[in-house]
């Protein structure tokens, strides 16, 4: 049973560039959440996708956008990169709104380390 | 979601039980207690969760007080691989519920 996968593992970009990060959810999961973790801090919620729509969003600017595909995989896009966007970006998957029989435990991927120079 | 309070750091001898406390005095009746851990530079790993009864799985035990205002995560026989930051989180039963992470407890296991 494949867990949550993310690509790439590491990425280096320069200020002003755009980046796309990818996530494939755990088998059987249809909801994807994205988190940003700056060095030395806990992860912060960016947004969540279910049924190809953004369902909930944290306190992040519009430079951060996402997409979910019919196969439940997801992308996180960040435009006009700033030095402060350097962080570990985490994807978590869970079973979505249709599943009322269980708590929606979120399972995390290994993350993508983004460095902005 | 309710806030949690955890000690900044703890240490434990290898082979002994590690007991990690968490205070969540403002927890609501429909909020679960979750524990995750994060080993350096890896994604958070789910450990266990519970509502009001004590829970046990292959990784750990979760003890929740009767008033649900605090809980303890127990790693029964700590190993060096258990060195990590442990996050105690409370969140409601909702598939749209985001996880709000605090600062966690940095657990060091000494040989």
mmCIF file of C-alpha atoms in Angstrom, chain A residues 35 37 42-43 45 48 56 90 95-97 100-110 113, chain B residues 32 34 36 38 41-44 46 49 87 91-99 101-103:
data_model
loop_
_atom_site.group_PDB
_atom_site.id
_atom_site.type_symbol
_atom_site.label_atom_id
_atom_site.label_comp_id
_atom_site.label_asym_id
_atom_site.label_seq_id
_atom_site.Cartn_x
_atom_site.Cartn_y
_atom_site.Cartn_z
ATOM 1 C CA UNK A 35 1.423 22.666 4.756
ATOM 2 C CA UNK A 37 7.127 24.307 7.533
ATOM 3 C CA UNK A 42 5.707 23.569 13.225
ATOM 4 C CA UNK A 43 3.901 23.065 9.913
ATOM 5 C CA UNK A 45 -1.774 24.905 6.932
ATOM 6 C CA UNK A 48 -7.048 21.692 1.342
ATOM 7 C CA UNK A 56 -10.354 25.509 3.120
ATOM 8 C CA UNK A 90 4.315 18.948 3.179
ATOM 9 C CA UNK A 95 -10.434 10.259 3.311
ATOM 10 C CA UNK A 96 -12.886 12.994 2.500
ATOM 11 C CA UNK A 97 -16.312 14.284 3.238
ATOM 12 C CA UNK A 100 -18.534 9.549 7.759
ATOM 13 C CA UNK A 101 -17.537 6.305 9.372
ATOM 14 C CA UNK A 102 -14.072 7.314 10.516
ATOM 15 C CA UNK A 103 -12.103 10.285 11.702
ATOM 16 C CA UNK A 104 -10.128 11.679 8.831
ATOM 17 C CA UNK A 105 -6.608 11.010 10.026
ATOM 18 C CA UNK A 106 -4.175 12.855 7.806
ATOM 19 C CA UNK A 107 -1.072 11.031 6.634
ATOM 20 C CA UNK A 108 1.930 13.078 5.553
ATOM 21 C CA UNK A 109 4.388 12.660 2.755
ATOM 22 C CA UNK A 110 8.153 13.135 3.101
ATOM 23 C CA UNK A 113 12.541 21.104 0.533
ATOM 24 C CA UNK B 32 -10.128 14.432 19.329
ATOM 25 C CA UNK B 34 -4.036 13.422 18.010
ATOM 26 C CA UNK B 36 2.173 13.048 15.504
ATOM 27 C CA UNK B 38 8.497 14.391 13.193
ATOM 28 C CA UNK B 41 13.542 16.882 8.130
ATOM 29 C CA UNK B 42 10.952 14.170 7.466
ATOM 30 C CA UNK B 43 7.185 14.492 7.187
ATOM 31 C CA UNK B 44 5.129 14.175 10.393
ATOM 32 C CA UNK B 46 0.814 9.789 12.690
ATOM 33 C CA UNK B 49 -5.547 9.495 18.430
ATOM 34 C CA UNK B 87 3.137 17.188 18.455
ATOM 35 C CA UNK B 91 -9.107 18.843 16.231
ATOM 36 C CA UNK B 92 -12.759 18.299 15.581
ATOM 37 C CA UNK B 93 -14.224 15.321 13.786
ATOM 38 C CA UNK B 94 -14.550 16.909 10.401
ATOM 39 C CA UNK B 95 -13.051 15.983 7.115
ATOM 40 C CA UNK B 96 -12.450 19.642 6.456
ATOM 41 C CA UNK B 97 -10.581 20.132 9.693
ATOM 42 C CA UNK B 98 -7.068 21.425 9.208
ATOM 43 C CA UNK B 99 -4.313 20.502 11.630
ATOM 44 C CA UNK B 101 0.513 22.448 14.928
ATOM 45 C CA UNK B 102 2.085 23.961 18.020
ATOM 46 C CA UNK B 103 5.773 23.893 18.858
#
